[in-house]
Amino acid sequence: MIKILFIGDTVGRQGRMAVSKLLPELKKKYEIDFTIMNGENLSHGKGMTIKNMDEMHECGVDFFTAGNHVWKFKETLAYLDEEDARLVRPANYPKGVPGMGHKIVEIKNGLKILIINLQGRVFLKPDIDCPFRAADEILKENKGDYAAVIVDFHAEATSEKITLKHYLDGRVSAVLGTHTHVQTADHHVTDKGTAYISDVGMVGKEDSIIGIDKESIIDKFLYQLPTKHEITVEGSSFFNAVLVEIDEKTAKAENITPIFLKNL
Ligand SMILES: [Fe+2]
Ligand SMILES: [Fe+2]
């Protein structure tokens, strides 16, 4: 059995601080083999710098997935194109954008996993390519003996996420939703061995609006004007993740356990 920890969208310095405080202990406690984080909000809530990814790597994060905010920093775009980048961006952007939407990574003792990142179109970015067909293409072109196939589906609508679960049912080890920053209570493993949760949640400031200071977001809704997102480090943090246990011989999931900690 392999144990994969998937950490939800980690937001800004407060999120990074919570990860550095909690992750080393969690990895020991659950005997984690491989840790994946959605890092699209690592650097002040939008995008991820190399420095912040390195910081998370030092705390025990092995690999990053991303989402709609991955395009923010030029240095990250260059990094995406490096062969040994520990980062994927959503696969279903038009051909020609930097980086890869999937990667094959060795986790231990020659065991390899396939990590796929997709982005939803409903209420998010309707013009990108079809995530369902993008998943088909990746699975068709990357047939292999994987210990696990993990999909991060970065999407807003639960309907689109649940549909992808059914579409990929039995063909991947896990479909894990990200982007809403709110952990859902619908985690389960299907009869065909696919672990699922509509959203893993976030690591970030508790007294906030999905990780961002609430005042600026309230103003945004009230006045419909552009506002600057602030993240003041204060108070407690949420740490949301899921632990997925997978039979490495069949790549079928056996368990998915949500983790919801408060870092006081
Ligand atoms: Fe996010
Ligand atoms: Fe997002």
Coordinates of C-alpha atoms and ligand atoms in Angstrom, one line a residue:
M1 CA 0.0 0.0 0.0
I2 CA 1.3 3.5 -0.8
K3 CA 0.2 6.5 1.1
I4 CA -0.1 9.8 -0.8
L5 CA -0.8 13.1 1.0
F6 CA -2.5 15.7 -1.1
I7 CA -2.5 19.2 0.4
G8 CA -5.2 21.7 -0.7
D9 CA -4.5 25.2 -2.2
T10 CA -2.0 26.7 0.2
V11 CA -2.5 30.5 0.4
G12 CA 0.2 33.0 1.1
R13 CA 2.7 33.3 4.0
Q14 CA 0.2 32.2 6.6
G15 CA -0.5 29.0 4.6
R16 CA 3.2 28.3 4.2
M17 CA 3.8 28.9 7.9
A18 CA 1.1 26.3 8.7
V19 CA 2.6 23.8 6.4
S20 CA 6.1 24.2 7.9
K21 CA 4.7 23.8 11.3
L22 CA 2.4 20.8 10.7
L23 CA 3.7 18.8 7.7
P24 CA 6.9 17.2 9.1
E25 CA 4.9 15.7 12.0
L26 CA 2.0 14.6 9.8
K27 CA 4.3 12.8 7.4
K28 CA 5.8 10.8 10.2
K29 CA 2.5 10.1 11.9
Y30 CA 0.8 8.7 8.7
E31 CA 4.1 7.3 7.1
I32 CA 3.5 9.2 3.9
D33 CA 5.3 8.0 0.8
F34 CA 4.7 11.1 -1.3
T35 CA 3.3 14.6 -0.8
I36 CA 1.6 16.7 -3.4
M37 CA 0.4 20.2 -2.9
N38 CA -1.7 22.5 -5.0
G39 CA 0.5 25.6 -4.9
E40 CA -1.2 28.1 -7.2
N41 CA -1.8 30.5 -4.3
L42 CA 1.6 30.1 -2.5
S43 CA 2.9 33.6 -3.1
H44 CA 0.7 36.2 -1.6
G45 CA -2.4 34.4 -2.8
K46 CA -1.7 34.4 -6.5
G47 CA 1.0 32.3 -8.3
M48 CA 4.0 30.6 -6.9
T49 CA 7.6 31.8 -6.9
I50 CA 10.6 29.4 -7.1
K51 CA 11.6 30.6 -3.6
N52 CA 8.3 29.7 -2.1
M53 CA 8.2 26.3 -3.8
D54 CA 11.7 25.6 -2.5
E55 CA 10.6 26.6 1.0
M56 CA 7.7 24.1 0.8
H57 CA 10.0 21.4 -0.7
E58 CA 12.3 21.8 2.3
C59 CA 9.2 21.2 4.6
G60 CA 8.5 17.9 2.8
V61 CA 6.4 18.7 -0.3
D62 CA 7.5 16.5 -3.1
F63 CA 5.5 17.8 -6.0
F64 CA 3.2 20.7 -7.0
T65 CA 0.0 20.9 -9.0
A66 CA -1.5 24.2 -10.0
G67 CA -4.5 26.0 -11.5
N68 CA -5.7 29.3 -12.9
H69 CA -3.1 31.4 -11.0
V70 CA 0.0 29.5 -12.2
W71 CA 0.7 32.0 -14.9
K72 CA 1.5 34.9 -12.7
F73 CA 5.3 34.9 -12.5
K74 CA 7.7 34.7 -15.4
E75 CA 10.2 32.7 -13.5
T76 CA 7.6 30.0 -12.8
L77 CA 6.8 29.8 -16.6
A78 CA 10.5 29.2 -17.2
Y79 CA 10.6 26.6 -14.5
L80 CA 7.6 24.8 -15.9
D81 CA 9.6 24.1 -19.0
E82 CA 12.5 22.5 -17.1
E83 CA 12.6 18.8 -17.6
D84 CA 12.9 17.9 -13.9
A85 CA 10.3 20.5 -12.7
R86 CA 8.3 19.3 -9.8
L87 CA 5.3 21.1 -11.0
V88 CA 2.5 20.6 -13.5
R89 CA -0.1 23.1 -14.7
P90 CA -3.6 22.3 -16.0
A91 CA -3.2 20.1 -19.1
N92 CA -6.2 21.5 -21.0
Y93 CA -4.7 24.9 -22.0
P94 CA -4.0 25.4 -25.7
K95 CA -0.9 23.8 -27.1
G96 CA 2.1 26.2 -26.9
V97 CA 1.7 27.4 -23.3
P98 CA 4.7 26.6 -21.0
G99 CA 5.0 23.4 -19.1
M100 CA 3.3 20.1 -18.9
G101 CA -0.1 19.0 -17.7
H102 CA 1.0 15.6 -16.5
K103 CA 4.2 14.1 -15.2
I104 CA 5.5 10.6 -14.3
V105 CA 7.4 10.6 -11.0
E106 CA 9.3 7.9 -9.2
I107 CA 8.2 7.9 -5.6
K108 CA 10.2 5.0 -4.1
N109 CA 11.8 1.7 -4.9
G110 CA 11.2 2.1 -8.6
L111 CA 7.4 2.8 -8.1
K112 CA 6.1 5.4 -10.5
I113 CA 3.0 7.5 -10.4
L114 CA 1.3 9.6 -13.0
I115 CA 0.1 13.0 -11.9
I116 CA -2.4 14.9 -14.0
N117 CA -3.6 18.4 -13.5
L118 CA -6.9 19.6 -15.2
Q119 CA -8.9 22.8 -15.0
G120 CA -12.7 23.1 -15.1
R121 CA -14.5 25.3 -17.5
V122 CA -17.8 25.9 -15.6
F123 CA -17.8 29.4 -13.8
L124 CA -14.0 29.5 -14.3
K125 CA -12.5 29.8 -17.8
P126 CA -15.0 28.5 -20.5
D127 CA -12.6 29.0 -23.4
I128 CA -9.9 26.4 -22.5
D129 CA -9.9 22.9 -24.0
C130 CA -12.1 20.1 -22.7
P131 CA -10.7 18.6 -19.5
F132 CA -12.5 15.3 -20.2
R133 CA -10.9 14.8 -23.6
A134 CA -7.5 16.1 -22.2
A135 CA -7.6 13.3 -19.6
D136 CA -8.4 10.7 -22.3
E137 CA -5.5 11.8 -24.3
I138 CA -3.0 11.7 -21.4
L139 CA -4.2 8.3 -20.4
K140 CA -4.0 7.0 -23.9
E141 CA -0.5 8.4 -24.5
N142 CA 0.9 7.3 -21.1
K143 CA 0.0 3.7 -20.8
G144 CA 2.3 2.1 -18.2
D145 CA 2.6 0.2 -15.0
Y146 CA 1.9 3.0 -12.5
A147 CA 1.5 2.5 -8.8
A148 CA -1.1 5.3 -8.9
V149 CA -2.7 7.8 -11.2
I150 CA -3.6 11.0 -9.4
V151 CA -5.8 13.7 -10.9
D152 CA -6.0 17.2 -9.5
F153 CA -9.2 18.7 -11.0
H154 CA -9.0 22.4 -10.4
A155 CA -12.6 23.5 -10.9
E156 CA -15.3 25.7 -9.4
A157 CA -18.5 23.6 -10.0
T158 CA -19.1 20.4 -8.0
S159 CA -21.2 19.1 -10.9
E160 CA -18.2 19.2 -13.3
K161 CA -16.0 17.6 -10.7
I162 CA -18.4 14.7 -10.0
T163 CA -18.9 14.2 -13.7
L164 CA -15.1 13.8 -14.1
K165 CA -15.1 11.3 -11.3
H166 CA -17.7 9.2 -13.2
Y167 CA -15.9 9.7 -16.5
L168 CA -12.6 8.5 -15.1
D169 CA -14.0 5.9 -12.7
G170 CA -11.8 2.9 -12.5
R171 CA -9.3 4.4 -14.9
V172 CA -7.4 6.6 -12.3
S173 CA -6.6 6.1 -8.6
A174 CA -8.0 9.5 -7.4
V175 CA -9.9 12.5 -8.7
L176 CA -9.2 15.3 -6.1
G177 CA -10.9 18.6 -6.5
T178 CA -9.2 21.9 -5.8
H179 CA -9.8 25.7 -6.3
T180 CA -12.7 26.5 -4.0
H181 CA -10.5 26.4 -0.9
V182 CA -13.4 24.8 1.1
Q183 CA -13.1 21.2 2.1
T184 CA -16.2 19.2 1.1
A185 CA -17.6 16.2 3.1
D186 CA -18.2 13.9 0.1
H187 CA -15.0 11.9 0.1
H188 CA -15.3 8.3 -0.9
V189 CA -13.8 5.5 -2.9
T190 CA -15.9 4.2 -5.8
D191 CA -16.5 0.5 -6.4
K192 CA -14.0 0.6 -9.2
G193 CA -11.3 2.0 -6.9
T194 CA -11.2 5.7 -7.6
A195 CA -10.8 7.9 -4.5
Y196 CA -12.8 11.2 -4.8
I197 CA -13.4 14.5 -3.0
S198 CA -15.1 17.5 -4.6
D199 CA -12.6 19.8 -2.9
V200 CA -9.6 19.1 -0.7
G201 CA -9.9 22.7 0.8
M202 CA -7.0 25.0 1.7
V203 CA -4.1 25.8 4.0
G204 CA -4.5 29.4 5.0
K205 CA -5.8 32.0 7.4
E206 CA -9.0 30.9 9.2
D207 CA -10.5 34.3 9.7
S208 CA -10.5 35.2 6.1
I209 CA -12.4 34.7 2.8
I210 CA -10.8 31.7 1.2
G211 CA -7.4 32.8 2.6
I212 CA -7.6 36.5 1.7
D213 CA -8.3 39.3 4.2
K214 CA -12.1 39.6 4.5
E215 CA -12.3 43.5 4.3
S216 CA -11.1 43.8 0.7
I217 CA -13.3 40.9 -0.5
I218 CA -16.4 42.4 1.2
D219 CA -15.6 45.7 -0.6
K220 CA -15.3 43.8 -3.9
F221 CA -18.7 42.3 -3.5
L222 CA -20.3 45.6 -2.3
Y223 CA -18.8 48.0 -4.9
Q224 CA -17.8 45.7 -7.8
L225 CA -14.5 47.6 -8.2
P226 CA -11.1 46.0 -8.4
T227 CA -9.5 45.6 -5.0
K228 CA -6.1 44.7 -3.8
H229 CA -6.0 41.3 -2.1
E230 CA -4.3 41.6 1.3
I231 CA -3.2 38.7 3.5
T232 CA -2.2 39.9 6.9
V233 CA -0.6 37.1 8.9
E234 CA -2.7 36.8 12.1
G235 CA -4.7 34.3 14.1
S236 CA -5.1 30.6 13.4
S237 CA -4.9 28.7 10.2
F238 CA -6.8 25.8 8.5
F239 CA -4.7 22.9 7.2
N240 CA -6.8 20.8 4.8
A241 CA -5.5 17.8 3.0
V242 CA -6.5 14.2 2.1
L243 CA -4.6 11.0 2.7
V244 CA -5.1 8.5 -0.1
E245 CA -4.1 4.9 0.3
I246 CA -3.6 3.0 -2.9
D247 CA -2.7 -0.7 -3.7
E248 CA 0.4 -0.2 -5.8
K249 CA -0.1 -3.5 -7.6
T250 CA -3.5 -2.5 -9.0
A251 CA -3.3 1.3 -8.7
K252 CA -6.8 1.1 -7.1
A253 CA -7.5 3.3 -4.1
E254 CA -8.5 1.6 -0.8
N255 CA -9.1 4.6 1.4
I256 CA -9.4 8.4 1.3
T257 CA -9.2 10.2 4.7
P258 CA -9.8 13.9 4.9
I259 CA -7.5 15.9 7.2
F260 CA -8.8 19.1 8.7
L261 CA -6.5 20.6 11.3
K262 CA -6.5 24.0 13.0
N263 CA -3.1 25.4 13.6
L264 CA -3.7 27.6 16.7
Ligands
FE1 FE -6.7 28.4 -5.3
FE2 FE -7.8 28.4 -8.6

